[in-house]
Structure formats: structure tokens, C-alpha cells
Short mmCIF file of C-alpha atoms in Angstrom, two decimals:
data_model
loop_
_atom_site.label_atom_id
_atom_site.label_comp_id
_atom_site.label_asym_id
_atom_site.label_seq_id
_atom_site.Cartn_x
_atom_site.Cartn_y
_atom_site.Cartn_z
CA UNK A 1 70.39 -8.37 19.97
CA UNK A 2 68.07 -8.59 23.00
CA UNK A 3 64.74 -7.45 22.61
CA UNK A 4 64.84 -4.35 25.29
CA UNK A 5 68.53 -3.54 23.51
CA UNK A 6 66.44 -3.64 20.17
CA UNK A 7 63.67 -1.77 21.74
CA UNK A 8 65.72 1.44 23.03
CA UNK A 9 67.79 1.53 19.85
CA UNK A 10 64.59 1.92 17.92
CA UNK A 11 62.91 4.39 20.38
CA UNK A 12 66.41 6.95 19.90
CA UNK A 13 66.59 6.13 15.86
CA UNK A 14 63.45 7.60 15.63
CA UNK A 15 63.64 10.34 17.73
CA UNK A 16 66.63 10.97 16.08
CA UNK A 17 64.08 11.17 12.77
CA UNK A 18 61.97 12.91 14.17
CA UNK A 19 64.30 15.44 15.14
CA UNK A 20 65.55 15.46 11.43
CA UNK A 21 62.32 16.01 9.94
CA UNK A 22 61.07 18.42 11.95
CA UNK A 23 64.80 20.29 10.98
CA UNK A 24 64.02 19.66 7.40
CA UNK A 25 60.36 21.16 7.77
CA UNK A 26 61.65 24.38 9.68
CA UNK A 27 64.23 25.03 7.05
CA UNK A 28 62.67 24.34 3.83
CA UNK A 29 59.33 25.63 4.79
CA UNK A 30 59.49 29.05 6.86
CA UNK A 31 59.66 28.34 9.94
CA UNK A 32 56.49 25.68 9.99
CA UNK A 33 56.60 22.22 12.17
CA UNK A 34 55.17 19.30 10.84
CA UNK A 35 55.35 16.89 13.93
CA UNK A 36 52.27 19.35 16.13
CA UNK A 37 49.01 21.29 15.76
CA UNK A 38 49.49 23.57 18.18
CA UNK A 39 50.84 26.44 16.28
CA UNK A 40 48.32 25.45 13.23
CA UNK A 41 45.40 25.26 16.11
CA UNK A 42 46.39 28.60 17.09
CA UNK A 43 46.41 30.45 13.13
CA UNK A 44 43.11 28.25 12.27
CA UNK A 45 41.52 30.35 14.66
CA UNK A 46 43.24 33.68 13.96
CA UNK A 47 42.80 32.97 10.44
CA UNK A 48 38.72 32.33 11.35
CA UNK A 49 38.74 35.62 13.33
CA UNK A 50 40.25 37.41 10.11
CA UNK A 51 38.17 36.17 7.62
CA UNK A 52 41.46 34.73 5.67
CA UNK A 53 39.64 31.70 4.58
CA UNK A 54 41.49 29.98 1.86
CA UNK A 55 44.27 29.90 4.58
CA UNK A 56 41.59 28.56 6.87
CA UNK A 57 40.84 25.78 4.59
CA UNK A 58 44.52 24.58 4.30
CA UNK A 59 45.12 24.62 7.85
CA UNK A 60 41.94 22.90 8.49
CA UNK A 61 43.33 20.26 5.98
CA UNK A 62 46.33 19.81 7.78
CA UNK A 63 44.53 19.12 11.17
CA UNK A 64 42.51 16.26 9.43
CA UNK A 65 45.09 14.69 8.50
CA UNK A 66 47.06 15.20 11.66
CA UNK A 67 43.50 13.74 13.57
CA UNK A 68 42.78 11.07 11.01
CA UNK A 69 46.75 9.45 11.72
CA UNK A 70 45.94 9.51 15.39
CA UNK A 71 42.59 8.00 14.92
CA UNK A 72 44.14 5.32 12.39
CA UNK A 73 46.83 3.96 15.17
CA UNK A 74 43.85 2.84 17.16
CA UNK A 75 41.81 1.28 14.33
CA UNK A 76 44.65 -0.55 12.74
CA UNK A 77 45.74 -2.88 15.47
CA UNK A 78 42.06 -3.53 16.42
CA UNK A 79 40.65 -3.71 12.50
CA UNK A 80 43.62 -5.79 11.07
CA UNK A 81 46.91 -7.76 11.97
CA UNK A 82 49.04 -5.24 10.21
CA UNK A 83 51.89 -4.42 13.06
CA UNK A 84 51.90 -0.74 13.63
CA UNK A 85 55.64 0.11 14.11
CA UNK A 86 55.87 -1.31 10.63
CA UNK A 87 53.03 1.02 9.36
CA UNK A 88 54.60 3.89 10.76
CA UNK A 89 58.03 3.40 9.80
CA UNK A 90 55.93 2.94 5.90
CA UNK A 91 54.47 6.01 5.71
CA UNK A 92 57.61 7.93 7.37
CA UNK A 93 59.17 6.60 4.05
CA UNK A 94 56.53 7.48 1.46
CA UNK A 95 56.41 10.86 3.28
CA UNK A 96 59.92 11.63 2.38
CA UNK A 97 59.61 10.20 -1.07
CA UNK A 98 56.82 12.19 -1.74
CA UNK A 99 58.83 15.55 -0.29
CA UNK A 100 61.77 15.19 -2.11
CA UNK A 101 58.96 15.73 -5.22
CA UNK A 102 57.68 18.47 -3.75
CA UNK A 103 58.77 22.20 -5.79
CA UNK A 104 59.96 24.69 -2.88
CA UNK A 105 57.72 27.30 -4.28
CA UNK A 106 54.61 26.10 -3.75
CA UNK A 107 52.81 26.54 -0.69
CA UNK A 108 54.61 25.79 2.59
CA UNK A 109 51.35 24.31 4.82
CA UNK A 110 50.70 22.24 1.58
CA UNK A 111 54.05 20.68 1.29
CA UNK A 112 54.11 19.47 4.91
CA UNK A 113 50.74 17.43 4.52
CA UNK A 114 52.69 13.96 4.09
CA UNK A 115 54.28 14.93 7.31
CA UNK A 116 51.69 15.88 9.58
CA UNK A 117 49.78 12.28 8.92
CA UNK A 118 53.30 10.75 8.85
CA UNK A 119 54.41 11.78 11.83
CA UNK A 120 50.92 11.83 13.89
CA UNK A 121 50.70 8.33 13.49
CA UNK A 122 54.77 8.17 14.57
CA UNK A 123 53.95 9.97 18.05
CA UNK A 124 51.15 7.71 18.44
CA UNK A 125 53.26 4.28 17.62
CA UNK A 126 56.55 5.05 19.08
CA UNK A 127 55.61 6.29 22.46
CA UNK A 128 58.88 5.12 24.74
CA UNK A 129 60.26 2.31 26.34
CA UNK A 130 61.55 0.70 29.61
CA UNK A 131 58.70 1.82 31.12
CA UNK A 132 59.08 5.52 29.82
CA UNK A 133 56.65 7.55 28.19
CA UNK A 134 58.67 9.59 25.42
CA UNK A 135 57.23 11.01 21.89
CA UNK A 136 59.93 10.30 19.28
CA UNK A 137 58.56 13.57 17.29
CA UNK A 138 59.05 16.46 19.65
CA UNK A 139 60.61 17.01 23.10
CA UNK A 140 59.14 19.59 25.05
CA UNK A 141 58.10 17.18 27.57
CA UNK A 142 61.19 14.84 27.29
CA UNK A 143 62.63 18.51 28.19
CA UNK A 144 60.43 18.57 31.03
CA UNK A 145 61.24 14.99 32.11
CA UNK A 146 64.99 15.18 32.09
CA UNK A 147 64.87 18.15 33.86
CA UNK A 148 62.59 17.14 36.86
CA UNK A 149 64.86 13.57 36.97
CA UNK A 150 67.92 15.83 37.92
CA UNK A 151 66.14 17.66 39.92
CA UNK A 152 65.19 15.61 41.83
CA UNK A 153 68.62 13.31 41.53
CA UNK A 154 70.77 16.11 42.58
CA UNK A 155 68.37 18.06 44.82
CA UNK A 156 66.16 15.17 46.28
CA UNK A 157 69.39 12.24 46.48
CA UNK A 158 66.54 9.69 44.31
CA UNK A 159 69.03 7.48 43.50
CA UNK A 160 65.73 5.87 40.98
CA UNK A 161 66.44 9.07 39.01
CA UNK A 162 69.56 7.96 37.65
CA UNK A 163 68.39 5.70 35.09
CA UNK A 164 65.54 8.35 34.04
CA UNK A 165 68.30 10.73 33.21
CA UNK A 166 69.75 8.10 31.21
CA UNK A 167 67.25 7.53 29.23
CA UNK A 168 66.04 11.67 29.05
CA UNK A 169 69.49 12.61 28.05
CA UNK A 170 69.86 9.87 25.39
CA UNK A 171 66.54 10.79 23.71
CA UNK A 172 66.92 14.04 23.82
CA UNK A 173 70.62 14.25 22.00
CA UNK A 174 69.12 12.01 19.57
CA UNK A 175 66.77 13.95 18.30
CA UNK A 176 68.82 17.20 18.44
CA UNK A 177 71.82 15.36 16.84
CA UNK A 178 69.01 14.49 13.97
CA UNK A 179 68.16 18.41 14.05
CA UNK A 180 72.01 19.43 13.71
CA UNK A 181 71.78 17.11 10.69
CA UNK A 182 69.47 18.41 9.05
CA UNK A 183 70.99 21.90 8.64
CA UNK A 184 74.13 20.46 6.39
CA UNK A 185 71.48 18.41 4.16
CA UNK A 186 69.14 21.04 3.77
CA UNK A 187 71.43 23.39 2.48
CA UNK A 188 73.03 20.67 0.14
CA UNK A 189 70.66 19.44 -1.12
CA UNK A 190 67.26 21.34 -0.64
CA UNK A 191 63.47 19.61 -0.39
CA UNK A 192 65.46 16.63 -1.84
CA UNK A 193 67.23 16.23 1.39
CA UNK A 194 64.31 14.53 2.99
CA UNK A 195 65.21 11.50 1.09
CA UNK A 196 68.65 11.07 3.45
CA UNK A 197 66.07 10.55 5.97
CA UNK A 198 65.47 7.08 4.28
CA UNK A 199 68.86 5.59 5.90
CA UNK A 200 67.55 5.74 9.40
CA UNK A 201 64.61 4.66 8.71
CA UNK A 202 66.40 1.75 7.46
CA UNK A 203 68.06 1.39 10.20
CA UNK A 204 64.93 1.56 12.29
CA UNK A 205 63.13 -1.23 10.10
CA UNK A 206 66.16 -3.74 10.75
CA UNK A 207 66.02 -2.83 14.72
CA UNK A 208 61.85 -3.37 14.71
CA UNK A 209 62.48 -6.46 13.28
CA UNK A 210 65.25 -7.29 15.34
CA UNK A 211 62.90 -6.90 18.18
CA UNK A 212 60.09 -9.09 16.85
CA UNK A 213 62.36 -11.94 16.68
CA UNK A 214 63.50 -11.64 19.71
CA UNK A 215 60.06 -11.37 21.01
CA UNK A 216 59.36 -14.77 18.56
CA UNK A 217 62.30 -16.94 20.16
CA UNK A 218 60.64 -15.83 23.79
CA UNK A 219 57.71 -17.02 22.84
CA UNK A 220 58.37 -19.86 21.43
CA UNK A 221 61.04 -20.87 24.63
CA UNK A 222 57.91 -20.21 26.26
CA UNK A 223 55.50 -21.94 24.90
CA UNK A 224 58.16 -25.43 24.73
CA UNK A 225 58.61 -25.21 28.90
CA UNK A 226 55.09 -25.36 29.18
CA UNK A 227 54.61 -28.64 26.60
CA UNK A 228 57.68 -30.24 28.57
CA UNK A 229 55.83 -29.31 32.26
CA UNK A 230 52.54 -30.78 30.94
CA UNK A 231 53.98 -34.11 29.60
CA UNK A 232 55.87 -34.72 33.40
CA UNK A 233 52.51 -33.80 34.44
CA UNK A 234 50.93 -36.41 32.56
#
């Protein structure tokens, strides 16, 4: 597989778990989504205003650890050698271990810490391809992208815009196919469900890797022109 093929394969597996999960979090846990702060941003404050504290302190807990995944996908490729899809695709799959464990009783902000680090440190990582920008973990603005390319296709004749579509579209069904998913498995098989999520990620880890060898051979091809143009040159 070539190494772009590889590369856009990856980018729509994962949106397609990250439409999954944030399925799974919606269902199991009343409504809350564990792939963006906004909404918790929004109740930190109201819950600050109100004087609901102990709320305050769990939704202040979930914003560290939403900040601290961000802040770790720019200290891990400059602090280590560790490769960072690899990292993210890790803790995506503790993160569902570690919800499948989870009782549904307890509380519902609680249960989704494993997610919001998880899937902070996703957005970060897996952030498009072919020249793209696309978050793998939401799609408002792959929403807003699609949208504008058509416009602009149908309305504006930008021929350029086909391929943006393309791409738009493709992410897009991904993640909602991984939403319409999630509805079946949830109400199979509960909190547990999260651990179907494992499959695609499995499938996301062979595609990464895919993509490094390809990346390896390149290299490599590379590296053996310039030794042969060097010894003519000598």
C-alpha cells in the first residue's frame, strides 16, 4: 500500500473512531461528549457562578486532563523518539479497556476522564492529510469545510474544489457511519461496548504501520540514489 493510500485510510479509520466514541459517550453517559471542552468550559463557569463546587471540581478535572493531552503531543515528539500516531492509537485502546470497567452508575463526567485525555491527544495527532486540515474527533468544521467546497464548486465553477469535497464527504460519512454504529453496540452491550472499538483501532495500527514502511523503503531508495550519484561523482 502506498504511503498517501495508507495515510487517508488511517485519517477516515479514525474519524470513523472518533465518531464511535463520541456515540458511545452520548449514549451511555447523558448526553455528555468526551472528544471537546466547550460544553464543560461553559458548566465550569455556570457551576462557579452557582456555587455547585464539587461539580466544579470534576469538571475542572476533566479540563486538565483534556489540556495536559494537548500539551503532551508537543512534548513527546520533542522529549523522546516515541512516534505519536502510535501513542495515540495506545491510549485510544487503554481508554476503552478501562470503560468497558467502568459501572454505568457512577458518575457520568467521571467515567469519560480516559476519554477526554484519549481523545485530546487524538485531535492533536491525527490532524488530516493531503494537505487537509481535518480533526478525526469531531466535525463541526469538516461540516463547515465540505460545505464551503460545494459552494464554491457548484456556485463559483472551482474545478480545485472537487477533490476537497472528496475528501470532506469521505471524512465526514466516516465518522457518522462510526456514530450509527455505536447505537446497535450500545444497546447490546452497554459501557462494555467500548471494547468493539478495539477492532478499528486495530485496523488503524496495521495502516500506521503500513505507512511507516512505506515512508522506510522511500527513504532508503533515497538515500541509495544519492550513494550511486556520489560514487560517478568520484
Amino acid at each position: 500500500m502506498r504511503e498517501d493510500q495508507a495515510e487517508r485510510w488511517l485519517h477516515y479509520v479514525m474519524s470513523l473512531i472518533g465518531g464511535f466514541l463520541g456515540g458511545y459517550a452520548i449514549l451511555n453517559r447523558s448526553g455528555l461528549l468526551g472528544a471537546a471542552q466547550t460544553s464543560n468550559m461553559i458548566n465550569t463557569v455556570l457551576n462557579l457562578a452557582g456555587g455547585s463546587f464539587g461539580d466544579l471540581a470534576i469538571r475542572l478535572g476533566a479540563l486538565v486532563l483534556y489540556v495536559s493531552g494537548i500539551v503532551a503531543t508537543v512534548l513527546i515528539p520533542r522529549y523522546t523518539r516515541w512516534d505519536l500516531k502510535n501513542v495515540s492509537l495506545a491510549l485510544d485502546a487503554a481508554a476503552v479497556m478501562i470503560l468497558g470497567f467502568l459501572p454505568q452508575g457512577m458518575d457520568n463526567m467521571l467515567a469519560l476522564y480516559p476519554l477526554f485525555f484519549a481523545l485530546s491527544v487524538q485531535w492533536c495527532t491525527f490532524q488530516g492529510c493531503r494537505g487537509y486540515a481535518s480533526a478525526t474527533v469531531f466535525s463541526t468544521n469538516n461540516l463547515r469545510q465540505f460545505a464551503t467546497a460545494v459552494a464554491a464548486f457548484y456556485f463559483g465553477r472551482e474545478e480545485k474544489m472537487r477533490e476537497k469535497i472528496k475528501f470532506y464527504g469521505a471524512t465526514l460519512t466516516a465518522f457518522h457511519l462510526g456514530v450509527a454504529a455505536s447505537w446497535p453496540c450500545c444497546n447490546l452491550a452497554g459501557v462494555k461496548s467500548a471494547w468493539i472499538c478495539l477492532a478499528p483501532l486495530a485496523v488503524a495500527g496495521y495502516l500506521a504501520a503500513a505507512g511507516r514502511s512505506e515512508e522506510g523503503v522511500k527513504i532508503c531508495e533515497c538515500r541509495g540514489k544519492r550513494a550511486k550519484v556520489r560514487g560517478l561523482a568520484g
